[in-house]
Amino acid sequence: MQKNPLTSTFLFPGQGAYLAGVFSASRQDFPVIAAELSQVDEYSLRAGGPAVTSLLTDPSSPGLDRLLERDVPALSLAIFASQIVAARLYQEEFGLSPSLLVGHSFGEFAALVVSGALTLEEGVALVVARDRALRASGASGGMVAIEAGFRRVEHLVAAMADRGLSIAADNAYDQVVVSGADSAVAQLASVAGALGVKATVLRVPYPFHNQRLLGQANELFARTVSSITTRVPRIAVHSPVLGRRAETSADVAEVLSSHLVRPVRFLDALHTIRAEGETRFIECGARSTLVDLAAATVAGITTSAPFRRRADVTSVLAEVRVLGAGAETARPAPVVEPVPAQRVTSAPSESVDDESGLVETKVLGELKTLYAEAVGYPADVFEDEVELEADLGIDSIRQTELLQRARKRYDVPEADHIRITDYTTLESIAGLIVELSRQGERV
């Protein structure tokens, strides 16, 4: 495979960066995937943790919600493992050389392993110990993402007069995350909504970056960190927790032993590293969370997220080549105020019989508006080939309802052979609508 000498900033996301079977379509082409996952499983089992290979190679594996309910330790290790595998692929298969490593929250663990500050075995053992400390502490709570600037959110939190609420992450100009007890988080989201500010309660197992609620867990975990001999990173690491480079072994230990309670200053990190001349960013792991934030925040950059979905080798290579082409692929993340969608549900039925050859494109554009209005997302999140459930969390029941809306919108007949699970993207739904219209099938 042709090597690419480009240097890039490797971004390692945190909680939520999980996609069941993310490597299922590419594992046969890249032996490093199986080798790396096997090593992670071996080290984890040795430390008393779970095995996660099947979670990342079998698309029928449990999704995010199910793992949050039943197996958070497996979810954590799967997120970590997917980042390690992605980074190894970029380096060994594509010849990408990381000029800088940046982890967001839990993503700092993988970034430190890739930097050489930790061995893979140490990294896996720390992930297992981290979940053990969180469970032992009895910590509970959640997080909410608020689409407003830092100062406004700071004032909103102060007005709540709840000492358990804490600003956990400053991610973008219009995205700040707050953590706290479940009831306080729900109340904050309700108050923000009443003020016209969009707030989304996140699917996370704990109130991360909250000293009051996770202080005990952090102390327990810090004891494990103190038993590890950390090293000076061989590849530069910028820590959004420290707010600077992690340059010494003591810096590495500080990141690990405080990451559960310190806030994440990702917005500041983006500005700092962009000012230093970094212009190419690639997501290590599933989805495209951090490159989307970067693309929506700083100008003049090129971004890539090869594993934003279950991609085969062709798609992965195409994504990586974008860095060399200098073309920006990531669209603004769904963290900005959405443009109100035009209402279409009450519009009269419209035929899709069009001989121009562009009919599916026309239908797809209209479906983006219809689906965005129905689920409350900006239309921009329905980017090319994004999976409705795996990427956007729209379950099959909701998808069935939306398909019925689309069918009525275009006055096309139902068909009893349709299985909604066979149509996982908006492009495939648009194609189905056109097909049904042309065939005139009836139940």
Tab-separated table of C-alpha atoms in Angstrom:
chain	number	residue	atom	x	y	z
A	1	MET	CA	0.000	0.000	0.000
A	2	GLN	CA	1.398	3.405	-0.929
A	3	LYS	CA	2.722	5.318	2.018
A	4	ASN	CA	1.739	8.901	2.676
A	5	PRO	CA	4.423	11.046	4.357
A	6	LEU	CA	1.943	13.587	5.682
A	7	THR	CA	1.964	14.636	9.293
A	8	SER	CA	-1.342	15.147	11.101
A	9	THR	CA	-2.779	15.902	14.503
A	10	PHE	CA	-4.325	12.713	15.863
A	11	LEU	CA	-7.509	13.355	17.880
A	12	PHE	CA	-8.713	10.789	20.421
A	13	PRO	CA	-12.379	11.179	21.494
A	14	GLY	CA	-13.830	10.297	24.871
A	15	GLN	CA	-17.119	8.848	26.090
A	16	GLY	CA	-19.669	7.988	23.426
A	17	ALA	CA	-17.100	7.279	20.684
A	18	TYR	CA	-18.369	3.762	20.145
A	19	LEU	CA	-19.853	2.031	17.118
A	20	ALA	CA	-20.636	-1.690	17.288
A	21	GLY	CA	-18.608	-3.573	14.687
A	22	VAL	CA	-16.790	-0.449	13.544
A	23	PHE	CA	-13.977	-2.568	12.014
A	24	SER	CA	-16.227	-5.309	10.613
A	25	ALA	CA	-15.910	-4.172	6.982
A	26	SER	CA	-12.151	-3.607	7.033
A	27	ARG	CA	-10.663	-6.207	9.369
A	28	GLN	CA	-9.899	-8.695	6.574
A	29	ASP	CA	-7.834	-6.115	4.705
A	30	PHE	CA	-5.858	-4.930	7.718
A	31	PRO	CA	-4.292	-7.740	9.821
A	32	VAL	CA	-3.152	-5.177	12.375
A	33	ILE	CA	-6.772	-4.875	13.551
A	34	ALA	CA	-7.013	-8.484	14.746
A	35	ALA	CA	-3.490	-8.445	16.143
A	36	GLU	CA	-4.005	-5.287	18.168
A	37	LEU	CA	-7.427	-6.291	19.484
A	38	SER	CA	-6.109	-9.710	20.493
A	39	GLN	CA	-3.360	-8.013	22.484
A	40	VAL	CA	-5.866	-5.695	24.186
A	41	ASP	CA	-8.058	-8.657	25.150
A	42	GLU	CA	-5.091	-10.560	26.542
A	43	TYR	CA	-3.949	-7.663	28.711
A	44	SER	CA	-7.498	-6.919	29.859
A	45	LEU	CA	-8.260	-10.488	30.894
A	46	ARG	CA	-4.950	-10.564	32.746
A	47	ALA	CA	-6.068	-7.449	34.663
A	48	GLY	CA	-9.514	-8.870	35.395
A	49	GLY	CA	-11.292	-6.920	32.671
A	50	PRO	CA	-13.481	-7.872	29.677
A	51	ALA	CA	-12.642	-8.971	26.143
A	52	VAL	CA	-13.869	-6.558	23.472
A	53	THR	CA	-12.797	-7.864	20.060
A	54	SER	CA	-16.315	-8.971	19.121
A	55	LEU	CA	-17.749	-5.561	20.051
A	56	LEU	CA	-15.570	-3.902	17.417
A	57	THR	CA	-15.662	-6.558	14.687
A	58	ASP	CA	-19.258	-7.843	14.825
A	59	PRO	CA	-21.908	-5.297	13.729
A	60	SER	CA	-24.592	-7.242	15.599
A	61	SER	CA	-22.827	-6.603	18.920
A	62	PRO	CA	-24.596	-4.557	21.609
A	63	GLY	CA	-24.966	-0.872	20.858
A	64	LEU	CA	-24.092	2.095	23.031
A	65	ASP	CA	-27.316	2.180	25.032
A	66	ARG	CA	-27.220	-1.503	25.874
A	67	LEU	CA	-23.599	-1.348	27.029
A	68	LEU	CA	-24.367	1.703	29.146
A	69	GLU	CA	-27.083	-0.293	30.868
A	70	ARG	CA	-25.270	-3.606	31.222
A	71	ASP	CA	-21.508	-3.401	30.723
A	72	VAL	CA	-19.818	-0.024	31.116
A	73	PRO	CA	-16.340	-1.582	31.598
A	74	ALA	CA	-16.617	-3.288	28.199
A	75	LEU	CA	-17.796	-0.018	26.637
A	76	SER	CA	-14.821	1.882	28.062
A	77	LEU	CA	-12.293	-0.679	26.891
A	78	ALA	CA	-13.915	-0.876	23.446
A	79	ILE	CA	-13.622	2.897	23.028
A	80	PHE	CA	-9.981	2.790	24.089
A	81	ALA	CA	-9.199	-0.213	21.862
A	82	SER	CA	-10.806	1.350	18.790
A	83	GLN	CA	-8.574	4.402	19.198
A	84	ILE	CA	-5.412	2.347	19.558
A	85	VAL	CA	-6.294	0.294	16.471
A	86	ALA	CA	-7.107	3.372	14.386
A	87	ALA	CA	-3.849	5.093	15.330
A	88	ARG	CA	-1.829	1.972	14.498
A	89	LEU	CA	-3.570	1.692	11.133
A	90	TYR	CA	-2.859	5.281	10.226
A	91	GLN	CA	0.806	4.905	11.112
A	92	GLU	CA	1.574	1.403	9.859
A	93	GLU	CA	-0.762	1.018	6.887
A	94	PHE	CA	-1.118	4.579	5.612
A	95	GLY	CA	2.215	6.058	6.648
A	96	LEU	CA	0.644	8.981	8.474
A	97	SER	CA	3.017	10.514	10.966
A	98	PRO	CA	1.402	12.189	13.998
A	99	SER	CA	2.878	15.608	14.629
A	100	LEU	CA	0.710	16.004	17.721
A	101	LEU	CA	-1.630	13.866	19.822
A	102	VAL	CA	-4.696	15.347	21.527
A	103	GLY	CA	-7.082	13.335	23.688
A	104	HIS	CA	-10.463	14.552	24.874
A	105	SER	CA	-11.234	13.395	28.418
A	106	PHE	CA	-10.937	9.586	28.463
A	107	GLY	CA	-9.284	9.828	25.041
A	108	GLU	CA	-6.117	11.009	26.770
A	109	PHE	CA	-5.434	7.399	27.819
A	110	ALA	CA	-5.080	6.230	24.213
A	111	ALA	CA	-3.142	9.362	23.259
A	112	LEU	CA	-0.586	8.657	25.991
A	113	VAL	CA	-0.181	5.043	24.870
A	114	VAL	CA	0.391	6.100	21.260
A	115	SER	CA	2.889	8.710	22.467
A	116	GLY	CA	4.972	6.052	24.212
A	117	ALA	CA	4.361	7.495	27.684
A	118	LEU	CA	2.534	4.260	28.555
A	119	THR	CA	2.833	0.754	27.195
A	120	LEU	CA	-0.287	-0.825	25.744
A	121	GLU	CA	-0.426	-3.223	28.686
A	122	GLU	CA	-0.245	-0.324	31.150
A	123	GLY	CA	-2.918	1.570	29.243
A	124	VAL	CA	-5.298	-1.381	29.271
A	125	ALA	CA	-4.665	-2.005	32.976
A	126	LEU	CA	-5.425	1.653	33.734
A	127	VAL	CA	-8.685	1.529	31.775
A	128	VAL	CA	-9.764	-1.535	33.755
A	129	ALA	CA	-8.701	0.081	37.055
A	130	ARG	CA	-10.521	3.298	36.199
A	131	ASP	CA	-13.847	1.540	35.797
A	132	ARG	CA	-13.207	-0.452	38.939
A	133	ALA	CA	-12.589	2.756	40.897
A	134	LEU	CA	-15.746	4.375	39.532
A	135	ARG	CA	-17.870	1.377	40.519
A	136	ALA	CA	-16.265	1.100	43.944
A	137	SER	CA	-16.943	4.759	44.713
A	138	GLY	CA	-20.659	4.361	44.121
A	139	ALA	CA	-20.620	7.496	41.979
A	140	SER	CA	-23.699	8.341	39.948
A	141	GLY	CA	-24.930	11.210	37.834
A	142	GLY	CA	-24.914	12.452	34.284
A	143	MET	CA	-23.994	15.209	31.874
A	144	VAL	CA	-25.785	17.694	29.634
A	145	ALA	CA	-24.488	19.504	26.551
A	146	ILE	CA	-25.729	23.077	26.312
A	147	GLU	CA	-25.586	24.966	23.031
A	148	ALA	CA	-24.330	28.270	24.378
A	149	GLY	CA	-21.019	29.964	25.094
A	150	PHE	CA	-18.949	29.370	28.201
A	151	ARG	CA	-19.894	32.595	30.023
A	152	ARG	CA	-23.600	32.123	29.476
A	153	VAL	CA	-23.459	28.537	30.706
A	154	GLU	CA	-21.347	29.606	33.663
A	155	HIS	CA	-24.028	32.126	34.660
A	156	LEU	CA	-26.768	29.563	34.100
A	157	VAL	CA	-25.044	27.048	36.367
A	158	ALA	CA	-24.507	29.713	39.037
A	159	ALA	CA	-28.191	30.637	38.893
A	160	MET	CA	-29.134	27.000	39.599
A	161	ALA	CA	-27.481	27.308	43.042
A	162	ASP	CA	-26.598	23.597	43.018
A	163	ARG	CA	-23.057	22.983	44.231
A	164	GLY	CA	-23.094	19.547	42.624
A	165	LEU	CA	-23.241	21.023	39.126
A	166	SER	CA	-19.896	21.609	37.459
A	167	ILE	CA	-18.763	22.749	34.031
A	168	ALA	CA	-17.107	19.629	32.652
A	169	ALA	CA	-15.997	20.595	29.150
A	170	ASP	CA	-15.728	23.703	27.001
A	171	ASN	CA	-15.865	22.136	23.552
A	172	ALA	CA	-16.814	24.882	21.104
A	173	TYR	CA	-18.183	28.399	20.897
A	174	ASP	CA	-21.676	26.980	21.266
A	175	GLN	CA	-21.160	23.770	23.193
A	176	VAL	CA	-20.414	23.515	26.884
A	177	VAL	CA	-20.966	20.331	28.888
A	178	VAL	CA	-22.113	20.346	32.513
A	179	SER	CA	-22.050	17.380	34.895
A	180	GLY	CA	-23.956	16.689	38.089
A	181	ALA	CA	-26.537	14.509	39.774
A	182	ASP	CA	-29.174	13.157	37.394
A	183	SER	CA	-31.932	15.301	38.888
A	184	ALA	CA	-29.815	18.466	38.725
A	185	VAL	CA	-28.791	17.758	35.138
A	186	ALA	CA	-32.423	17.225	34.137
A	187	GLN	CA	-33.471	20.444	35.856
A	188	LEU	CA	-30.673	22.401	34.187
A	189	ALA	CA	-31.725	21.057	30.789
A	190	SER	CA	-35.314	22.076	31.510
A	191	VAL	CA	-34.330	25.599	32.559
A	192	ALA	CA	-32.095	26.011	29.516
A	193	GLY	CA	-34.949	24.911	27.271
A	194	ALA	CA	-37.305	27.398	28.886
A	195	LEU	CA	-34.780	30.118	28.050
A	196	GLY	CA	-34.640	29.036	24.427
A	197	VAL	CA	-31.260	27.344	24.731
A	198	LYS	CA	-30.995	23.813	23.391
A	199	ALA	CA	-29.735	21.279	25.933
A	200	THR	CA	-29.123	17.590	25.312
A	201	VAL	CA	-28.709	15.101	28.147
A	202	LEU	CA	-25.800	12.895	27.142
A	203	ARG	CA	-25.641	9.109	27.182
A	204	VAL	CA	-22.813	8.678	29.695
A	205	PRO	CA	-22.478	6.462	32.777
A	206	TYR	CA	-21.032	9.023	35.235
A	207	PRO	CA	-20.793	12.795	35.926
A	208	PHE	CA	-17.261	13.104	34.583
A	209	HIS	CA	-15.010	16.066	35.418
A	210	ASN	CA	-16.858	16.803	38.626
A	211	GLN	CA	-14.699	17.120	41.744
A	212	ARG	CA	-17.592	16.970	44.180
A	213	LEU	CA	-19.159	13.836	42.742
A	214	LEU	CA	-16.098	11.945	41.496
A	215	GLY	CA	-13.509	13.002	44.058
A	216	GLN	CA	-13.543	9.634	45.814
A	217	ALA	CA	-13.286	7.695	42.552
A	218	ASN	CA	-10.405	9.908	41.488
A	219	GLU	CA	-8.534	9.219	44.725
A	220	LEU	CA	-8.993	5.492	44.292
A	221	PHE	CA	-7.774	5.599	40.723
A	222	ALA	CA	-4.825	7.868	41.561
A	223	ARG	CA	-3.448	5.073	43.755
A	224	THR	CA	-3.225	2.835	40.705
A	225	VAL	CA	-1.598	5.601	38.682
A	226	SER	CA	1.060	6.009	41.357
A	227	SER	CA	2.071	2.365	40.855
A	228	ILE	CA	2.795	2.930	37.152
A	229	THR	CA	6.140	4.231	35.935
A	230	THR	CA	5.158	6.842	33.375
A	231	ARG	CA	7.568	8.012	30.666
A	232	VAL	CA	8.322	11.137	28.702
A	233	PRO	CA	6.137	11.127	25.550
A	234	ARG	CA	8.093	10.399	22.364
A	235	ILE	CA	5.394	12.129	20.312
A	236	ALA	CA	4.145	15.541	21.412
A	237	VAL	CA	0.944	15.446	23.472
A	238	HIS	CA	-1.295	18.438	24.129
A	239	SER	CA	-3.560	17.842	27.109
A	240	PRO	CA	-6.871	19.745	27.287
A	241	VAL	CA	-6.970	18.808	30.978
A	242	LEU	CA	-3.601	20.386	31.733
A	243	GLY	CA	-4.157	23.160	29.210
A	244	ARG	CA	-0.644	22.640	27.816
A	245	ARG	CA	1.805	20.039	26.553
A	246	ALA	CA	2.387	16.960	28.670
A	247	GLU	CA	6.172	17.011	28.410
A	248	THR	CA	7.459	15.097	31.437
A	249	SER	CA	6.638	11.829	33.154
A	250	ALA	CA	5.201	13.871	36.007
A	251	ASP	CA	2.883	15.635	33.533
A	252	VAL	CA	1.660	12.258	32.293
A	253	ALA	CA	0.943	11.102	35.833
A	254	GLU	CA	-0.884	14.361	36.546
A	255	VAL	CA	-3.145	13.947	33.518
A	256	LEU	CA	-4.074	10.405	34.510
A	257	SER	CA	-4.558	11.058	38.200
A	258	SER	CA	-6.741	14.134	37.754
A	259	HIS	CA	-8.698	13.601	34.534
A	260	LEU	CA	-11.859	12.439	36.333
A	261	VAL	CA	-12.266	15.755	38.141
A	262	ARG	CA	-10.600	18.455	36.068
A	263	PRO	CA	-12.539	20.200	33.274
A	264	VAL	CA	-11.659	19.653	29.607
A	265	ARG	CA	-10.674	22.851	27.757
A	266	PHE	CA	-10.959	21.504	24.237
A	267	LEU	CA	-11.847	24.850	22.647
A	268	ASP	CA	-8.687	26.422	24.059
A	269	ALA	CA	-6.685	23.421	22.842
A	270	LEU	CA	-7.999	23.851	19.292
A	271	HIS	CA	-7.032	27.510	19.209
A	272	THR	CA	-3.597	26.818	20.657
A	273	ILE	CA	-2.624	24.079	18.253
A	274	ARG	CA	-4.113	25.878	15.243
A	275	ALA	CA	-2.061	28.954	16.144
A	276	GLU	CA	1.009	26.722	16.160
A	277	GLY	CA	0.365	25.865	12.527
A	278	GLU	CA	-1.436	22.525	12.767
A	279	THR	CA	-3.848	22.207	9.839
A	280	ARG	CA	-4.522	18.470	9.350
A	281	PHE	CA	-6.673	16.597	11.857
A	282	ILE	CA	-7.688	12.940	11.847
A	283	GLU	CA	-10.088	11.182	14.220
A	284	CYS	CA	-8.676	8.115	15.945
A	285	GLY	CA	-11.567	5.767	16.664
A	286	ALA	CA	-15.238	5.517	15.833
A	287	ARG	CA	-17.423	8.383	14.593
A	288	SER	CA	-16.283	11.934	13.866
A	289	THR	CA	-16.949	13.855	17.071
A	290	LEU	CA	-13.714	15.789	17.457
A	291	VAL	CA	-12.961	16.543	13.817
A	292	ASP	CA	-16.517	17.867	13.492
A	293	LEU	CA	-15.916	20.169	16.443
A	294	ALA	CA	-12.618	21.267	14.933
A	295	ALA	CA	-14.153	21.917	11.510
A	296	ALA	CA	-16.938	23.974	13.063
A	297	THR	CA	-14.536	25.992	15.214
A	298	VAL	CA	-11.306	26.827	13.396
A	299	ALA	CA	-10.720	27.829	9.782
A	300	GLY	CA	-8.156	26.684	7.269
A	301	ILE	CA	-7.944	23.037	8.311
A	302	THR	CA	-8.387	19.660	6.642
A	303	THR	CA	-10.119	16.886	8.567
A	304	SER	CA	-10.675	13.177	8.157
A	305	ALA	CA	-12.634	10.527	10.071
A	306	PRO	CA	-12.120	7.170	8.307
A	307	PHE	CA	-14.180	5.259	10.875
A	308	ARG	CA	-17.134	7.607	11.228
A	309	ARG	CA	-19.076	4.512	10.120
A	310	ARG	CA	-18.347	0.855	9.371
A	311	ALA	CA	-16.112	1.515	6.398
A	312	ASP	CA	-14.509	-0.927	3.965
A	313	VAL	CA	-10.943	-0.523	2.793
A	314	THR	CA	-11.919	1.646	-0.184
A	315	SER	CA	-13.835	4.098	1.973
A	316	VAL	CA	-11.099	4.233	4.595
A	317	LEU	CA	-8.460	4.987	1.984
A	318	ALA	CA	-10.642	7.650	0.399
A	319	GLU	CA	-11.066	9.371	3.768
A	320	VAL	CA	-7.355	9.302	4.531
A	321	ARG	CA	-6.419	10.627	1.086
A	322	VAL	CA	-8.452	13.742	1.841
A	323	LEU	CA	-5.634	14.887	4.110
A	324	GLY	CA	-3.269	14.785	1.174
A	325	ALA	CA	-5.714	16.443	-1.172
A	326	GLY	CA	-6.171	19.331	1.233
A	327	ALA	CA	-9.951	19.135	1.019
A	328	GLU	CA	-12.015	19.476	4.148
A	329	THR	CA	-14.424	16.553	4.592
A	330	ALA	CA	-15.971	17.082	7.983
A	331	ARG	CA	-19.121	19.146	8.058
A	332	PRO	CA	-20.019	21.398	10.976
A	333	ALA	CA	-20.970	19.251	13.932
A	334	PRO	CA	-24.523	19.294	15.238
A	335	VAL	CA	-23.454	21.595	18.057
A	336	VAL	CA	-24.538	24.912	16.567
A	337	GLU	CA	-28.005	26.385	16.673
A	338	PRO	CA	-30.000	24.530	14.013
A	339	VAL	CA	-31.681	26.437	11.238
A	340	PRO	CA	-35.444	25.877	11.586
A	341	ALA	CA	-36.490	23.241	9.103
A	342	GLN	CA	-39.212	24.034	6.621
A	343	ARG	CA	-42.356	22.157	7.502
A	344	VAL	CA	-43.263	19.531	4.933
A	345	THR	CA	-45.514	17.117	6.744
A	346	SER	CA	-48.642	19.015	5.772
A	347	ALA	CA	-47.630	19.534	2.160
A	348	PRO	CA	-49.671	17.847	-0.547
A	349	SER	CA	-48.486	14.551	-1.966
A	350	GLU	CA	-45.848	14.914	-4.665
A	351	SER	CA	-44.931	12.467	-7.393
A	352	VAL	CA	-41.298	11.423	-7.704
A	353	ASP	CA	-41.669	10.508	-11.379
A	354	ASP	CA	-38.847	12.517	-12.918
A	355	GLU	CA	-36.864	11.503	-15.990
A	356	SER	CA	-34.010	13.938	-15.411
A	357	GLY	CA	-31.844	11.346	-13.653
A	358	LEU	CA	-31.603	13.555	-10.580
A	359	VAL	CA	-34.732	12.305	-8.857
A	360	GLU	CA	-32.974	10.531	-6.007
A	361	THR	CA	-30.918	13.644	-5.327
A	362	LYS	CA	-34.085	15.724	-5.206
A	363	VAL	CA	-35.852	13.263	-2.922
A	364	LEU	CA	-32.795	12.967	-0.686
A	365	GLY	CA	-32.661	16.715	-0.146
A	366	GLU	CA	-36.322	16.827	0.805
A	367	LEU	CA	-35.999	13.813	3.080
A	368	LYS	CA	-33.194	15.541	4.979
A	369	THR	CA	-35.607	18.356	5.794
A	370	LEU	CA	-38.418	15.984	6.711
A	371	TYR	CA	-36.257	13.806	8.966
A	372	ALA	CA	-34.498	16.793	10.559
A	373	GLU	CA	-37.812	18.336	11.523
A	374	ALA	CA	-39.134	15.047	12.908
A	375	VAL	CA	-36.144	14.195	15.120
A	376	GLY	CA	-35.029	17.719	16.017
A	377	TYR	CA	-31.589	17.523	14.383
A	378	PRO	CA	-30.062	20.075	12.003
A	379	ALA	CA	-30.345	18.850	8.401
A	380	ASP	CA	-26.542	19.014	8.106
A	381	VAL	CA	-26.094	15.935	10.313
A	382	PHE	CA	-27.615	13.767	7.582
A	383	GLU	CA	-24.362	13.756	5.656
A	384	ASP	CA	-23.477	11.239	2.961
A	385	GLU	CA	-23.917	7.632	4.097
A	386	VAL	CA	-24.423	8.482	7.773
A	387	GLU	CA	-26.245	5.571	9.422
A	388	LEU	CA	-29.550	6.504	11.003
A	389	GLU	CA	-29.217	4.224	14.037
A	390	ALA	CA	-25.497	3.556	14.385
A	391	ASP	CA	-24.458	7.185	13.862
A	392	LEU	CA	-27.523	9.226	14.849
A	393	GLY	CA	-29.251	6.975	17.392
A	394	ILE	CA	-32.579	6.793	15.500
A	395	ASP	CA	-33.887	3.348	16.441
A	396	SER	CA	-35.798	1.011	14.119
A	397	ILE	CA	-39.206	1.909	15.575
A	398	ARG	CA	-38.605	5.591	14.912
A	399	GLN	CA	-37.215	4.792	11.466
A	400	THR	CA	-40.373	2.853	10.596
A	401	GLU	CA	-42.498	5.831	11.597
A	402	LEU	CA	-40.358	8.181	9.524
A	403	LEU	CA	-40.527	5.894	6.514
A	404	GLN	CA	-44.310	5.975	6.716
A	405	ARG	CA	-44.194	9.769	6.740
A	406	ALA	CA	-41.972	9.722	3.680
A	407	ARG	CA	-44.206	7.216	1.912
A	408	LYS	CA	-47.257	9.409	2.475
A	409	ARG	CA	-45.302	12.516	1.512
A	410	TYR	CA	-44.667	11.082	-1.953
A	411	ASP	CA	-47.869	9.032	-2.210
A	412	VAL	CA	-46.057	5.775	-2.845
A	413	PRO	CA	-47.528	2.392	-1.888
A	414	GLU	CA	-46.449	0.186	0.974
A	415	ALA	CA	-44.684	-3.104	0.286
A	416	ASP	CA	-44.833	-6.064	2.624
A	417	HIS	CA	-41.294	-7.229	1.765
A	418	ILE	CA	-39.649	-4.100	3.173
A	419	ARG	CA	-37.427	-4.528	6.235
A	420	ILE	CA	-36.406	-1.219	7.743
A	421	THR	CA	-33.083	-2.706	8.890
A	422	ASP	CA	-32.106	-3.085	5.231
A	423	TYR	CA	-32.301	0.679	4.734
A	424	THR	CA	-29.839	2.183	7.192
A	425	THR	CA	-29.048	5.495	5.502
A	426	LEU	CA	-31.101	8.351	4.124
A	427	GLU	CA	-29.669	7.635	0.665
A	428	SER	CA	-31.104	4.119	0.774
A	429	ILE	CA	-34.475	5.472	1.918
A	430	ALA	CA	-34.501	7.904	-1.010
A	431	GLY	CA	-33.717	5.054	-3.387
A	432	LEU	CA	-36.531	2.980	-1.889
A	433	ILE	CA	-39.034	5.804	-2.326
A	434	VAL	CA	-38.107	6.143	-5.984
A	435	GLU	CA	-38.241	2.395	-6.528
A	436	LEU	CA	-41.682	2.054	-4.974
A	437	SER	CA	-42.984	4.952	-6.990
A	438	ARG	CA	-41.786	3.462	-10.266
A	439	GLN	CA	-42.876	-0.082	-9.575
A	440	GLY	CA	-46.262	0.881	-8.198
A	441	GLU	CA	-46.172	-2.007	-5.698
A	442	ARG	CA	-49.229	-2.640	-3.539
A	443	VAL	CA	-49.641	-4.543	-0.326
